[in-house]
Amino acid sequence: MRLVHLADLHLGFRQYQRLTPGGINQREADVAATAQRAAAQIVDLAPDLIVIGGDIFHTVRPSNPAILHAYRVFMQLRDRLPETPIVMVAGNHDAPRTAETGCILRLFREIGVFVADAKAELFTFADRSLAVLAVPDVPGIERPPLVPPAGYTHRVLLLHGEIAGMLPAHAASADRAAIEIQPAELHADQWSYVALGHYHVYREVAPRAYYSGSLDYTSSNPWGELHEERERKIPGKGFVEHDLVSGAHRFHPVAPSRPLLDLEPIDASGMSAPDLDRAIRARVETAPGGIDDRVIRVTVHHVARHVVRELDHAALREYRKRAMHFHLDTRRPEPIPRRSGAGGGGARRATLPEIVTERLRERAIPADVEREQFVALGLRYLQQAEDAAMAALPVLEG
């Protein structure tokens, strides 16, 4: 009894300004093509069960092209594997914030997909002695005890959510938080398999309990995911194949439509603008596989603002023209604490602008946002707030 577990397709995800000849956002088309390739790999495996852990779409109200891409993927699976049940749950990107608004995933019931979109549902398949408890990520949902039903040989728990304490800092998101589950709530030792969605990097959270990860780089911080995948020797994005009888387990990589490449960082301490221009050019010229039509990041540490202003911006424009997206992520030097005057003995307390600057430099940001502009915007908002507060103060007469 082999299952395939995938999650976090994020169809309809859009990024950058590049369009296809047909007028679709290029990254949206990339993500759809990756999902299509994953479906082809799954068809070749011919599993006995397919479970999908939520976030099928990137938004609650996906575009028509995104819906069309999803139908192509699921019809491919449905047509080529007619005897294989497909069970999916809604993720926090799929589920509306109010119960009155219907979930788009209900459409897939029309082609024979088992969908849990508004409440937890138990799907049973007597001929296989199989039960799947499917728990969507819906605001205000009454979550049942996550314990398997009796009377079935194969018992699978499928849910979208965050296992408490499992996600690293780079996975923090500005989206509505997913439901949080304590590890003990899973009762993982009682299930044949626990299939999780929400976290975009393949990870084991307990014996027979896994996040499959996403199929492509669709989070606000793909560079953090790349770093984690390198550190943990995970071969990128993909899906899981697991045998419920033998316990045989395999992660199947799916090649992304558009590779991301995080070039070796540059330490710009003591560099002039021409020095840094040469260092950036060296990174570009030695990039494995080149930079053309790829998503590229070059991080520069300890670079002063005036050096960034004096860079060869014509060269940077050329890099951006060649790449799908070229992100120069510049980080200013850490400020040196000032000492107080004689007799003070201690370091000067940081000002509010300095604290804001430090926090914004540490915060994970989307790959297409320039950090210096991000920090400058934050400081401008702070100044506007201070100006407004000063204007509201009463005028003292005396």
Short mmCIF file of C-alpha atoms in Angstrom, two decimals:
data_model
loop_
_atom_site.label_atom_id
_atom_site.label_comp_id
_atom_site.label_asym_id
_atom_site.label_seq_id
_atom_site.Cartn_x
_atom_site.Cartn_y
_atom_site.Cartn_z
CA MET A 1 0.00 0.00 0.00
CA ARG A 2 2.02 2.95 -1.32
CA LEU A 3 0.98 6.54 -0.92
CA VAL A 4 2.30 9.73 -2.43
CA HIS A 5 2.28 12.82 -0.24
CA LEU A 6 2.65 16.32 -1.67
CA ALA A 7 1.68 19.78 -0.45
CA ASP A 8 2.02 23.51 -0.96
CA LEU A 9 1.63 23.77 -4.73
CA HIS A 10 0.79 27.51 -4.43
CA LEU A 11 -0.64 27.67 -7.94
CA GLY A 12 -1.19 31.28 -8.92
CA PHE A 13 1.94 32.46 -7.12
CA ARG A 14 3.27 35.62 -8.78
CA GLN A 15 6.64 37.30 -8.42
CA TYR A 16 8.64 39.94 -10.28
CA GLN A 17 7.38 41.71 -13.39
CA ARG A 18 8.39 39.35 -16.20
CA LEU A 19 5.50 38.05 -18.35
CA THR A 20 5.21 35.11 -20.72
CA PRO A 21 4.35 35.77 -24.39
CA GLY A 22 0.77 34.94 -23.41
CA GLY A 23 0.70 37.67 -20.76
CA ILE A 24 0.92 35.45 -17.66
CA ASN A 25 3.36 36.27 -14.88
CA GLN A 26 6.47 34.21 -15.63
CA ARG A 27 6.85 32.87 -12.10
CA GLU A 28 3.17 31.85 -12.08
CA ALA A 29 3.80 29.89 -15.28
CA ASP A 30 6.97 28.38 -13.78
CA VAL A 31 5.15 27.11 -10.69
CA ALA A 32 2.36 25.62 -12.82
CA ALA A 33 4.90 23.83 -15.03
CA THR A 34 6.65 22.39 -11.96
CA ALA A 35 3.33 21.04 -10.65
CA GLN A 36 2.66 19.48 -14.05
CA ARG A 37 6.02 17.69 -13.98
CA ALA A 38 5.36 16.45 -10.46
CA ALA A 39 2.03 15.01 -11.61
CA ALA A 40 3.80 13.17 -14.45
CA GLN A 41 6.29 11.66 -11.97
CA ILE A 42 3.43 10.57 -9.70
CA VAL A 43 1.61 8.91 -12.59
CA ASP A 44 4.75 6.89 -13.35
CA LEU A 45 4.86 5.70 -9.72
CA ALA A 46 1.18 4.60 -9.83
CA PRO A 47 0.62 4.81 -6.04
CA ASP A 48 -2.40 3.35 -4.21
CA LEU A 49 -3.25 6.70 -2.56
CA ILE A 50 -2.44 10.38 -3.13
CA VAL A 51 -2.73 12.87 -0.26
CA ILE A 52 -2.30 16.63 -0.70
CA GLY A 53 -1.56 18.72 2.38
CA GLY A 54 -3.10 22.06 1.47
CA ASP A 55 -2.15 25.41 -0.05
CA ILE A 56 -3.07 24.18 -3.49
CA PHE A 57 -3.53 27.83 -4.45
CA HIS A 58 -1.52 30.85 -3.36
CA THR A 59 -4.62 32.98 -2.73
CA VAL A 60 -8.17 32.36 -1.54
CA ARG A 61 -9.51 33.76 -4.81
CA PRO A 62 -7.13 32.46 -7.49
CA SER A 63 -7.09 33.78 -11.03
CA ASN A 64 -8.69 31.89 -13.90
CA PRO A 65 -5.29 30.76 -15.23
CA ALA A 66 -4.41 29.37 -11.78
CA ILE A 67 -7.68 27.41 -11.63
CA LEU A 68 -7.06 26.10 -15.14
CA HIS A 69 -3.53 24.99 -14.18
CA ALA A 70 -4.92 23.16 -11.14
CA TYR A 71 -7.54 21.38 -13.23
CA ARG A 72 -4.89 20.21 -15.66
CA VAL A 73 -2.80 18.77 -12.83
CA PHE A 74 -5.64 16.97 -11.07
CA MET A 75 -7.30 15.77 -14.26
CA GLN A 76 -3.98 14.29 -15.31
CA LEU A 77 -3.86 12.34 -12.05
CA ARG A 78 -7.55 11.42 -12.18
CA ASP A 79 -7.46 10.24 -15.80
CA ARG A 80 -4.19 8.31 -15.62
CA LEU A 81 -4.78 6.81 -12.16
CA PRO A 82 -8.55 6.22 -12.08
CA GLU A 83 -8.38 3.67 -9.22
CA THR A 84 -6.19 5.82 -6.95
CA PRO A 85 -8.06 7.93 -4.37
CA ILE A 86 -6.94 11.55 -4.13
CA VAL A 87 -7.55 13.29 -0.80
CA MET A 88 -6.78 16.98 -0.18
CA VAL A 89 -7.23 19.47 2.65
CA ALA A 90 -7.44 23.24 2.56
CA GLY A 91 -4.41 25.17 3.77
CA ASN A 92 -4.29 28.67 5.22
CA HIS A 93 -3.81 30.10 1.70
CA ASP A 94 -6.90 28.23 0.44
CA ALA A 95 -9.33 28.78 3.31
CA PRO A 96 -11.50 31.92 3.42
CA ARG A 97 -11.47 33.93 6.63
CA THR A 98 -15.24 33.65 7.03
CA ALA A 99 -17.46 30.58 6.90
CA GLU A 100 -19.92 32.37 4.59
CA THR A 101 -17.35 32.40 1.78
CA GLY A 102 -17.02 29.08 -0.02
CA CYS A 103 -13.64 27.48 -0.57
CA ILE A 104 -12.44 27.15 -4.17
CA LEU A 105 -11.24 23.58 -3.54
CA ARG A 106 -14.84 22.32 -3.59
CA LEU A 107 -14.63 22.47 -7.37
CA PHE A 108 -12.40 19.41 -7.40
CA ARG A 109 -15.10 17.23 -5.88
CA GLU A 110 -16.68 17.35 -9.32
CA ILE A 111 -13.80 15.31 -10.76
CA GLY A 112 -13.72 12.76 -7.95
CA VAL A 113 -11.23 14.32 -5.52
CA PHE A 114 -12.03 13.90 -1.81
CA VAL A 115 -11.84 17.40 -0.30
CA ALA A 116 -11.89 18.53 3.34
CA ASP A 117 -12.25 22.30 3.12
CA ALA A 118 -14.56 23.44 5.94
CA LYS A 119 -14.24 20.80 8.64
CA ALA A 120 -12.30 17.67 9.50
CA GLU A 121 -13.56 14.66 7.59
CA LEU A 122 -12.88 10.94 7.78
CA PHE A 123 -12.65 9.32 4.35
CA THR A 124 -12.79 5.52 4.37
CA PHE A 125 -12.03 3.03 1.62
CA ALA A 126 -13.28 -0.36 2.79
CA ASP A 127 -11.86 -2.33 -0.13
CA ARG A 128 -8.37 -1.21 0.93
CA SER A 129 -8.99 -1.27 4.70
CA LEU A 130 -7.88 2.36 4.57
CA ALA A 131 -9.00 5.43 6.52
CA VAL A 132 -7.78 9.02 6.00
CA LEU A 133 -8.56 11.66 8.62
CA ALA A 134 -8.28 14.96 6.74
CA VAL A 135 -8.02 18.15 8.83
CA PRO A 136 -8.05 21.48 6.95
CA ASP A 137 -6.61 24.74 8.23
CA VAL A 138 -9.79 26.78 8.70
CA PRO A 139 -10.26 29.70 11.13
CA GLY A 140 -12.31 28.61 14.13
CA ILE A 141 -12.42 24.96 13.12
CA GLU A 142 -13.27 22.47 15.86
CA ARG A 143 -10.35 20.08 15.54
CA PRO A 144 -11.17 16.50 16.56
CA PRO A 145 -8.74 14.42 18.61
CA LEU A 146 -6.04 13.33 16.19
CA VAL A 147 -6.37 9.63 16.93
CA PRO A 148 -6.91 6.94 14.31
CA PRO A 149 -10.23 5.13 13.94
CA ALA A 150 -10.42 1.46 14.83
CA GLY A 151 -11.11 -1.28 12.32
CA TYR A 152 -8.71 -0.26 9.53
CA THR A 153 -5.34 -1.73 8.65
CA HIS A 154 -4.01 1.48 7.08
CA ARG A 155 -4.65 4.78 8.91
CA VAL A 156 -3.41 8.09 7.54
CA LEU A 157 -3.61 11.54 9.13
CA LEU A 158 -3.58 14.42 6.64
CA LEU A 159 -3.46 18.00 7.90
CA HIS A 160 -2.14 21.47 7.19
CA GLY A 161 -0.57 23.32 10.08
CA GLU A 162 2.50 24.17 12.09
CA ILE A 163 3.96 21.63 14.46
CA ALA A 164 5.01 23.73 17.44
CA GLY A 165 8.74 24.28 17.70
CA MET A 166 9.54 22.84 14.28
CA LEU A 167 9.79 25.90 12.04
CA PRO A 168 13.02 27.93 11.85
CA ALA A 169 13.04 31.73 11.85
CA HIS A 170 13.23 32.03 8.05
CA ALA A 171 9.83 30.36 7.75
CA ALA A 172 8.08 33.23 9.56
CA SER A 173 5.39 34.73 7.37
CA ALA A 174 3.15 37.78 7.29
CA ASP A 175 0.26 35.55 6.19
CA ARG A 176 -2.47 34.41 8.52
CA ALA A 177 -0.81 31.95 10.85
CA ALA A 178 -1.53 28.29 10.26
CA ILE A 179 -3.10 26.25 13.02
CA GLU A 180 -0.53 25.20 15.58
CA ILE A 181 -0.35 21.60 16.77
CA GLN A 182 1.67 20.34 19.68
CA PRO A 183 3.79 17.30 18.71
CA ALA A 184 2.06 15.10 21.28
CA GLU A 185 -1.34 15.90 19.69
CA LEU A 186 -0.35 14.05 16.52
CA HIS A 187 -0.21 10.64 18.23
CA ALA A 188 2.20 9.84 15.41
CA ASP A 189 3.03 6.38 16.77
CA GLN A 190 -0.62 5.31 16.29
CA TRP A 191 -0.87 6.23 12.61
CA SER A 192 0.45 4.38 9.59
CA TYR A 193 1.57 7.78 8.26
CA VAL A 194 1.10 11.46 9.09
CA ALA A 195 1.14 13.76 6.03
CA LEU A 196 1.72 17.43 6.81
CA GLY A 197 1.48 20.62 4.76
CA HIS A 198 2.50 24.25 5.39
CA TYR A 199 6.27 24.07 5.88
CA HIS A 200 8.07 24.37 2.53
CA VAL A 201 11.13 22.22 3.29
CA TYR A 202 11.01 18.41 3.48
CA ARG A 203 11.30 17.42 7.12
CA GLU A 204 10.62 14.51 9.45
CA VAL A 205 8.85 15.63 12.64
CA ALA A 206 8.37 12.16 14.16
CA PRO A 207 8.64 8.55 13.00
CA ARG A 208 6.24 8.24 10.03
CA ALA A 209 5.28 11.93 10.24
CA TYR A 210 6.61 14.29 7.56
CA TYR A 211 6.31 17.63 5.88
CA SER A 212 6.71 16.91 2.17
CA GLY A 213 7.75 20.52 1.51
CA SER A 214 6.55 22.61 -1.41
CA LEU A 215 6.98 21.81 -5.10
CA ASP A 216 8.67 25.11 -5.96
CA TYR A 217 10.13 28.18 -4.25
CA THR A 218 6.97 30.10 -3.44
CA SER A 219 7.58 31.54 0.04
CA SER A 220 8.56 35.09 0.99
CA ASN A 221 12.08 33.89 1.84
CA PRO A 222 13.26 31.27 -0.67
CA TRP A 223 16.89 32.03 0.22
CA GLY A 224 16.31 30.76 3.75
CA GLU A 225 14.89 27.55 2.27
CA LEU A 226 17.89 27.14 -0.02
CA HIS A 227 20.22 27.56 2.96
CA GLU A 228 18.33 24.97 5.00
CA GLU A 229 18.26 22.50 2.11
CA ARG A 230 22.03 22.82 1.71
CA GLU A 231 22.64 22.46 5.45
CA ARG A 232 20.45 19.36 5.71
CA LYS A 233 21.53 17.92 2.33
CA ILE A 234 17.99 17.90 0.94
CA PRO A 235 17.96 17.78 -2.88
CA GLY A 236 15.53 20.67 -3.33
CA LYS A 237 11.75 20.48 -3.70
CA GLY A 238 9.62 17.41 -4.29
CA PHE A 239 7.17 14.93 -2.81
CA VAL A 240 7.17 11.80 -0.64
CA GLU A 241 6.50 8.17 -1.49
CA HIS A 242 5.79 5.96 1.54
CA ASP A 243 4.81 2.29 1.79
CA LEU A 244 2.29 1.81 4.59
CA VAL A 245 3.12 -1.89 4.88
CA SER A 246 6.91 -2.09 4.65
CA GLY A 247 7.65 1.44 5.88
CA ALA A 248 9.87 2.07 2.85
CA HIS A 249 10.20 5.83 2.46
CA ARG A 250 11.60 7.97 -0.34
CA PHE A 251 11.75 11.66 -1.17
CA HIS A 252 11.36 12.32 -4.90
CA PRO A 253 12.95 15.60 -6.06
CA VAL A 254 11.11 17.65 -8.69
CA ALA A 255 13.30 19.96 -10.74
CA PRO A 256 12.12 23.58 -10.42
CA SER A 257 11.16 25.32 -13.64
CA ARG A 258 13.50 28.21 -12.86
CA PRO A 259 16.49 27.51 -10.60
CA LEU A 260 17.40 29.92 -7.83
CA LEU A 261 21.07 30.61 -7.30
CA ASP A 262 22.44 32.25 -4.17
CA LEU A 263 25.97 33.31 -5.09
CA GLU A 264 28.79 33.35 -2.58
CA PRO A 265 28.45 36.42 -0.31
CA ILE A 266 30.93 39.28 -0.55
CA ASP A 267 32.59 40.92 2.44
CA ALA A 268 32.98 44.54 1.30
CA SER A 269 34.93 45.73 4.34
CA GLY A 270 37.41 48.36 3.14
CA MET A 271 36.28 48.09 -0.50
CA SER A 272 35.79 51.09 -2.76
CA ALA A 273 32.97 51.13 -5.31
CA PRO A 274 35.29 49.95 -8.15
CA ASP A 275 36.57 47.15 -5.89
CA LEU A 276 33.04 46.01 -5.20
CA ASP A 277 32.09 46.29 -8.88
CA ARG A 278 34.90 43.87 -9.69
CA ALA A 279 33.88 41.48 -6.92
CA ILE A 280 30.26 41.42 -8.13
CA ARG A 281 31.38 40.90 -11.73
CA ALA A 282 33.58 37.99 -10.61
CA ARG A 283 30.60 36.35 -8.88
CA VAL A 284 28.46 36.80 -11.99
CA GLU A 285 31.09 35.48 -14.40
CA THR A 286 31.79 32.37 -12.31
CA ALA A 287 28.16 31.59 -11.42
CA PRO A 288 27.58 27.84 -11.92
CA GLY A 289 25.42 27.55 -15.03
CA GLY A 290 25.46 31.31 -15.60
CA ILE A 291 22.86 33.88 -14.57
CA ASP A 292 20.77 34.06 -17.74
CA ASP A 293 17.02 33.56 -17.12
CA ARG A 294 17.62 32.55 -13.52
CA VAL A 295 16.73 34.04 -10.13
CA ILE A 296 20.01 35.29 -8.65
CA ARG A 297 21.03 36.82 -5.35
CA VAL A 298 24.36 38.37 -4.41
CA THR A 299 24.65 39.38 -0.75
CA VAL A 300 27.18 42.07 0.14
CA HIS A 301 28.09 42.50 3.81
CA HIS A 302 29.66 45.55 5.48
CA VAL A 303 29.08 47.98 2.64
CA ALA A 304 28.56 51.69 3.29
CA ARG A 305 25.63 53.48 1.70
CA HIS A 306 27.83 55.86 -0.30
CA VAL A 307 29.66 52.88 -1.85
CA VAL A 308 26.34 51.42 -3.00
CA ARG A 309 25.42 54.76 -4.59
CA GLU A 310 28.72 54.85 -6.49
CA LEU A 311 28.48 51.34 -7.96
CA ASP A 312 28.40 50.77 -11.71
CA HIS A 313 24.62 50.82 -12.09
CA ALA A 314 24.85 50.28 -15.85
CA ALA A 315 26.50 46.91 -15.13
CA LEU A 316 23.83 46.08 -12.56
CA ARG A 317 21.11 46.89 -15.10
CA GLU A 318 22.79 44.53 -17.55
CA TYR A 319 22.81 41.73 -14.96
CA ARG A 320 19.12 42.37 -14.28
CA LYS A 321 18.37 42.27 -17.99
CA ARG A 322 20.10 38.90 -18.38
CA ALA A 323 18.65 37.24 -15.30
CA MET A 324 15.00 36.52 -14.64
CA HIS A 325 15.66 38.46 -11.44
CA PHE A 326 18.96 39.77 -10.08
CA HIS A 327 18.88 40.78 -6.41
CA LEU A 328 21.81 42.70 -4.95
CA ASP A 329 21.26 42.43 -1.20
CA THR A 330 23.48 45.02 0.47
CA ARG A 331 24.01 45.06 4.24
CA ARG A 332 25.52 48.09 5.95
CA PRO A 333 28.27 47.76 8.58
CA GLU A 334 27.19 47.25 12.17
CA PRO A 335 27.26 50.58 14.03
CA ILE A 336 30.05 51.00 16.58
CA PRO A 337 28.60 51.68 20.04
CA ARG A 338 29.52 55.14 21.29
CA ARG A 339 30.79 55.67 24.81
CA SER A 340 29.29 58.26 27.06
CA GLY A 341 31.32 61.20 28.29
CA ALA A 342 33.78 61.16 31.14
CA GLY A 343 32.43 59.48 34.20
CA GLY A 344 29.58 57.82 32.30
CA GLY A 345 31.35 54.52 32.00
CA GLY A 346 28.70 52.79 29.87
CA ALA A 347 27.71 52.52 26.21
CA ARG A 348 25.27 55.04 24.76
CA ARG A 349 21.72 53.75 24.60
CA ALA A 350 20.62 53.06 21.01
CA THR A 351 18.20 55.55 19.48
CA LEU A 352 14.83 54.48 18.12
CA PRO A 353 15.95 54.89 14.45
CA GLU A 354 18.99 52.70 15.20
CA ILE A 355 16.79 50.02 16.77
CA VAL A 356 14.38 50.11 13.82
CA THR A 357 17.28 49.90 11.37
CA GLU A 358 18.74 46.88 13.15
CA ARG A 359 15.41 45.05 13.23
CA LEU A 360 14.69 45.73 9.57
CA ARG A 361 18.15 44.45 8.59
CA GLU A 362 17.47 41.18 10.38
CA ARG A 363 13.95 40.67 9.04
CA ALA A 364 13.32 38.16 6.25
CA ILE A 365 12.09 39.98 3.15
CA PRO A 366 10.87 38.88 -0.30
CA ALA A 367 13.62 38.25 -2.83
CA ASP A 368 12.47 41.09 -5.09
CA VAL A 369 12.75 43.77 -2.38
CA GLU A 370 15.97 45.76 -2.13
CA ARG A 371 17.00 45.80 1.52
CA GLU A 372 18.34 49.37 1.48
CA GLN A 373 15.07 50.65 0.06
CA PHE A 374 13.17 48.56 2.60
CA VAL A 375 15.14 50.05 5.51
CA ALA A 376 14.86 53.58 4.11
CA LEU A 377 11.09 53.23 3.78
CA GLY A 378 10.81 52.04 7.37
CA LEU A 379 12.83 55.00 8.62
CA ARG A 380 10.73 57.39 6.55
CA TYR A 381 7.54 56.00 8.11
CA LEU A 382 9.11 56.38 11.55
CA GLN A 383 9.97 60.01 10.83
CA GLN A 384 6.44 60.68 9.58
CA ALA A 385 5.02 59.20 12.79
CA GLU A 386 7.34 61.34 14.91
CA ASP A 387 6.42 64.47 12.93
CA ALA A 388 2.72 63.72 13.36
CA ALA A 389 3.19 63.21 17.10
CA MET A 390 5.03 66.50 17.43
CA ALA A 391 2.34 68.33 15.48
CA ALA A 392 -0.30 67.00 17.84
CA LEU A 393 1.41 68.38 20.96
CA PRO A 394 -0.32 71.42 22.51
CA VAL A 395 1.41 74.78 22.20
CA LEU A 396 2.48 76.12 25.60
CA GLU A 397 2.13 79.85 26.18
CA GLY A 398 3.95 81.63 28.92
#
